[in-house]
Short mmCIF file of C-alpha atoms in Angstrom, two decimals:
data_model
loop_
_atom_site.label_atom_id
_atom_site.label_comp_id
_atom_site.label_asym_id
_atom_site.label_seq_id
_atom_site.Cartn_x
_atom_site.Cartn_y
_atom_site.Cartn_z
CA MET A 177 18.02 6.34 -18.10
CA THR A 178 20.65 6.60 -15.64
CA CYS A 179 20.66 7.93 -12.09
CA HIS A 180 23.84 9.92 -11.73
CA THR A 181 22.69 12.86 -13.70
CA GLN A 182 19.58 13.42 -11.35
CA ILE A 183 20.66 12.41 -7.86
CA GLN A 184 24.31 13.90 -7.86
CA PRO A 185 26.09 15.17 -5.76
CA THR A 186 24.29 13.06 -2.99
CA ALA A 187 23.91 9.25 -3.74
CA ALA A 188 20.27 8.12 -3.57
CA ARG A 189 19.64 5.48 -0.80
CA VAL A 190 17.57 2.63 -1.79
CA LEU A 191 16.07 0.20 0.52
CA LEU A 192 14.73 -3.16 -0.92
CA GLY A 193 11.84 -4.66 0.72
CA VAL A 194 11.63 -7.63 -1.51
CA HIS A 195 11.14 -11.07 -0.17
CA ASP A 196 11.70 -12.85 -3.66
CA GLY A 197 15.42 -13.92 -3.43
CA ASP A 198 15.51 -14.18 -7.36
CA LEU A 199 13.71 -10.96 -8.03
CA ARG A 200 15.86 -9.15 -5.31
CA ALA A 201 19.08 -10.48 -6.94
CA ASP A 202 17.99 -9.29 -10.46
CA ILE A 203 17.22 -5.78 -8.82
CA VAL A 204 20.54 -5.58 -7.10
CA VAL A 205 22.63 -6.51 -10.23
CA GLU A 206 20.62 -3.93 -12.19
CA LEU A 207 20.82 -1.06 -9.61
CA SER A 208 24.53 -1.86 -8.76
CA ALA A 209 25.30 -1.16 -12.30
CA ARG A 210 23.84 2.42 -12.01
CA PRO A 211 25.91 5.34 -10.58
CA GLY A 212 24.66 7.20 -7.72
CA LEU A 213 22.67 4.53 -5.86
CA VAL A 214 23.43 2.94 -2.50
CA LEU A 215 21.52 -0.20 -1.72
CA ALA A 216 20.47 -1.99 1.48
CA ALA A 217 17.84 -4.46 2.57
CA PRO A 218 16.33 -4.62 6.07
CA ALA A 219 18.53 -6.27 8.54
CA ASP A 220 15.67 -8.05 10.23
CA GLY A 221 13.34 -8.70 7.18
CA LEU A 222 10.19 -6.49 6.91
CA ARG A 223 9.34 -6.20 10.61
CA HIS A 224 10.73 -3.01 11.23
CA LEU A 225 10.66 -1.64 7.61
CA VAL A 226 9.53 1.79 8.47
CA HIS A 227 11.94 2.33 11.32
CA ARG A 228 14.84 1.07 9.23
CA ALA A 229 13.95 3.19 6.46
CA ARG A 230 13.90 6.36 8.51
CA GLY A 231 17.05 5.49 10.49
CA TRP A 232 18.90 4.93 7.35
CA ARG A 233 17.40 7.93 5.69
CA ALA A 234 16.41 5.99 2.68
CA ASP A 235 15.17 7.94 -0.40
CA VAL A 236 13.32 5.11 -1.92
CA VAL A 237 11.80 2.04 -0.38
CA VAL A 238 10.85 -0.58 -2.84
CA LEU A 239 7.81 -2.65 -1.68
CA ASP A 240 6.92 -5.89 -2.92
CA LEU A 241 3.14 -6.11 -2.70
CA THR A 242 3.17 -10.08 -2.84
CA THR A 243 5.11 -10.25 0.49
CA GLU A 244 2.97 -12.19 2.99
CA GLY A 245 2.02 -9.89 6.08
CA LEU A 246 3.21 -6.78 4.39
CA ASP A 247 0.43 -3.93 4.83
CA VAL A 248 1.68 -1.93 1.98
CA VAL A 249 -1.13 0.79 2.38
CA GLU A 250 -0.06 1.38 6.09
CA VAL A 251 3.71 1.25 5.34
CA SER A 252 3.19 3.84 2.50
CA ARG A 253 1.15 6.05 4.85
CA LEU A 254 3.82 5.92 7.58
CA LEU A 255 6.64 6.64 5.17
CA ALA A 256 4.79 9.50 3.64
CA ASP A 257 3.75 10.97 7.01
CA PRO A 258 4.12 14.73 6.62
CA ALA A 259 4.73 15.21 10.31
CA ALA A 260 8.03 12.95 9.85
CA GLU A 261 11.49 14.62 9.75
CA HIS A 262 12.47 12.34 6.87
CA ARG A 263 9.99 10.85 4.45
CA PRO A 264 11.29 7.95 2.16
CA ARG A 265 9.38 7.57 -1.23
CA PRO A 266 7.59 4.11 -1.46
CA LEU A 267 7.90 2.30 -4.87
CA LEU A 268 5.55 -0.59 -5.35
CA LEU A 269 6.31 -3.97 -7.31
CA ALA A 270 2.83 -5.31 -8.05
CA ASP A 271 1.43 -8.43 -9.47
CA ASP A 272 -1.40 -8.82 -11.72
CA GLY A 273 -4.86 -8.51 -10.03
CA GLN A 274 -3.46 -6.05 -7.45
CA ASP A 275 -4.65 -2.64 -9.07
CA ASP A 276 -6.99 -1.80 -6.08
CA LEU A 277 -4.12 -2.19 -3.66
CA VAL A 278 -1.72 -0.10 -5.81
CA VAL A 279 -4.46 2.73 -5.90
CA ALA A 280 -4.93 2.43 -2.15
CA ALA A 281 -1.23 2.65 -1.50
CA ILE A 282 -0.91 5.72 -3.96
CA ARG A 283 -3.53 7.40 -2.15
CA ALA A 284 -1.61 6.65 1.17
CA GLY A 285 1.44 8.16 -0.11
CA ALA A 286 3.23 5.71 -2.60
CA ARG A 287 5.20 7.59 -5.50
CA GLY A 288 4.99 4.83 -8.07
CA ALA A 289 4.35 1.34 -9.02
CA VAL A 290 5.75 -1.07 -11.61
CA ALA A 291 4.69 -4.63 -12.50
CA ARG A 292 6.93 -7.38 -10.99
CA SER A 293 6.88 -9.06 -14.48
CA CYS A 294 8.67 -6.04 -15.91
CA SER A 295 12.41 -6.12 -16.66
CA ALA A 296 15.11 -5.47 -14.10
CA HIS A 297 16.01 -2.48 -16.44
CA GLU A 298 12.43 -0.94 -16.11
CA ILE A 299 12.25 -1.41 -12.36
CA GLY A 300 15.76 0.49 -12.19
CA ASP A 301 14.17 3.26 -14.29
CA ALA A 302 11.36 3.46 -11.98
CA VAL A 303 13.78 3.58 -8.79
CA CYS A 304 15.83 6.41 -10.58
CA ALA A 305 12.74 8.27 -11.32
CA VAL A 306 11.30 8.07 -7.78
CA ALA A 307 14.84 8.77 -6.25
CA ALA A 308 14.79 11.93 -8.27
CA ALA A 309 11.83 13.15 -6.24
CA GLY A 310 9.51 12.26 -9.23
CA ALA A 311 6.97 9.50 -9.72
CA TYR A 312 6.65 6.37 -11.91
CA LEU A 313 3.96 4.11 -13.32
CA ASP A 314 4.61 1.55 -15.90
CA VAL A 315 2.45 1.79 -19.06
CA PRO A 316 -0.29 -0.78 -18.45
CA LEU A 317 -0.41 0.32 -14.77
CA THR A 318 -0.93 3.90 -15.87
CA ARG A 319 -3.84 3.12 -17.69
CA ARG A 320 -5.61 1.06 -15.29
CA VAL A 321 -4.74 3.23 -12.35
CA LEU A 322 -5.88 6.26 -13.81
CA ASP A 323 -9.05 4.65 -14.82
CA GLN A 324 -9.75 3.87 -11.02
CA LEU A 325 -8.56 7.32 -9.70
CA THR A 326 -10.77 9.12 -12.18
CA ALA A 327 -13.85 6.87 -12.17
CA PRO A 328 -16.91 8.19 -10.43
CA GLY A 329 -17.52 6.43 -7.01
CA ARG A 330 -19.42 3.16 -7.15
CA GLU A 331 -22.02 1.95 -4.78
CA LEU A 332 -20.84 -0.63 -2.19
CA ALA A 333 -23.56 -2.94 -3.27
CA GLU A 334 -22.34 -2.95 -6.87
CA VAL A 335 -18.58 -3.47 -5.91
CA PHE A 336 -19.03 -6.03 -3.13
CA PRO A 337 -22.28 -7.88 -3.97
CA ARG A 338 -21.56 -10.57 -1.30
CA LEU A 339 -21.76 -8.02 1.68
CA THR A 340 -25.14 -7.92 3.25
CA ARG A 341 -26.97 -4.47 3.74
CA ARG A 342 -25.79 -4.61 7.61
CA GLU A 343 -22.21 -5.56 6.44
CA ARG A 344 -22.18 -2.72 4.13
CA GLU A 345 -23.08 -0.21 6.72
CA VAL A 346 -20.40 -1.71 9.04
CA VAL A 347 -17.66 -1.56 6.57
CA ARG A 348 -18.14 2.14 5.76
CA TYR A 349 -17.43 2.88 9.48
CA LEU A 350 -14.60 0.44 9.38
CA ALA A 351 -13.10 2.22 6.40
CA LYS A 352 -13.15 5.44 8.21
CA GLY A 353 -10.82 3.81 11.03
CA MET A 354 -13.57 3.16 13.73
CA THR A 355 -13.17 0.57 16.36
CA ASN A 356 -15.75 -1.93 17.06
CA ALA A 357 -16.84 -0.11 20.00
CA GLU A 358 -17.26 3.05 17.86
CA ILE A 359 -19.27 1.43 15.28
CA ALA A 360 -21.73 -0.14 17.81
CA GLY A 361 -22.15 3.51 19.02
CA GLU A 362 -22.96 4.85 15.51
CA THR A 363 -25.13 1.94 14.43
CA ALA A 364 -26.96 0.93 17.70
CA LEU A 365 -25.66 -2.66 17.38
CA THR A 366 -24.19 -4.58 20.10
CA LEU A 367 -20.43 -5.01 20.38
CA ARG A 368 -20.94 -8.72 19.71
CA THR A 369 -22.81 -8.19 16.59
CA VAL A 370 -20.46 -5.75 15.31
CA LYS A 371 -17.53 -8.14 15.71
CA TYR A 372 -19.63 -10.77 13.98
CA HIS A 373 -20.21 -8.57 10.94
CA VAL A 374 -16.53 -7.55 10.83
CA SER A 375 -15.57 -11.13 10.95
CA GLY A 376 -17.95 -11.88 7.92
CA ILE A 377 -16.64 -8.78 6.10
CA LEU A 378 -13.01 -9.91 6.32
CA ARG A 379 -13.85 -13.31 5.31
CA LYS A 380 -16.02 -12.18 2.21
CA LEU A 381 -13.50 -9.52 1.20
CA GLY A 382 -10.59 -11.99 1.43
CA CYS A 383 -8.83 -9.79 3.91
CA ARG A 384 -6.67 -10.80 7.00
CA THR A 385 -6.74 -7.36 8.74
CA ARG A 386 -9.09 -4.39 9.07
CA ALA A 387 -6.71 -2.32 7.41
CA GLN A 388 -6.61 -4.43 4.37
CA ALA A 389 -10.35 -4.52 4.27
CA ALA A 390 -10.32 -0.62 4.55
CA ALA A 391 -7.87 -0.16 1.77
CA ARG A 392 -9.85 -2.53 -0.58
CA VAL A 393 -13.18 -0.57 0.00
CA GLY A 394 -11.61 2.69 -0.54
CA ALA A 395 -9.74 1.85 -3.64
CA ALA A 396 -12.59 -0.27 -5.29
CA ALA A 397 -15.51 1.82 -4.21
CA ASP A 398 -13.70 5.21 -4.18
CA PHE A 399 -14.63 5.64 -0.56
CA PRO A 400 -12.84 8.40 1.17
CA LEU A 401 -10.31 7.03 3.68
CA LEU A 402 -9.06 9.05 6.53
CA ALA A 403 -5.22 9.49 6.95
CA THR A 404 -5.19 7.96 10.38
CA LYS A 405 -4.36 4.25 10.78
CA VAL A 406 -7.12 1.72 10.70
CA GLU A 407 -6.77 0.15 14.19
CA GLU A 408 -6.56 -3.62 14.50
CA ARG A 409 -7.62 -3.75 18.04
CA ALA A 410 -11.15 -4.97 18.73
CA GLY A 411 -12.17 -2.02 21.21
#
């Protein structure tokens, strides 16, 4: 598959948000050999990835899900924001065991995903497909992602048995993007108690941020997430 027949006469701009130097080098070699692509990496790493992607008017942003500190769901949502003048298309590079995160990011606006273990050639095919305003899922991911997207919703108690009844109540509000104060108002709990439960939820789900917990709940339990950002502030 080549890119030049699909994206000419204007070259597609591809921003590489890939922290792994060896993987990034392999992708650069592969994409550089394909006509019709212009490559770049964020000048300051991934800290201002969305701003860089919009300012450079990238067509595709390749996001490595193993990058520490990268909230891929939030980045996908911001890149796909329908109110934005320019909307770069996110393409995910996923490791084994990240299906929940892939599903959540696709719901947030990502246009495709491919396993990090795939060949550079297949990753190049995925970039070309997304650059042509399409979508791409590699074969193993297609089956697993479709299974999740089409499966009936499951009870939180089944999906996250370590959460207590009260924590499951709180996490539903957290997944809607509500602040601690708003959750306290809905549940008649004190703010201190809500903070305690949120800390327990993050610890038990293995998440560092509220946004990650919301994404995991939404993907695994098929719980509807709002399009708004899940705030990290405690208020």
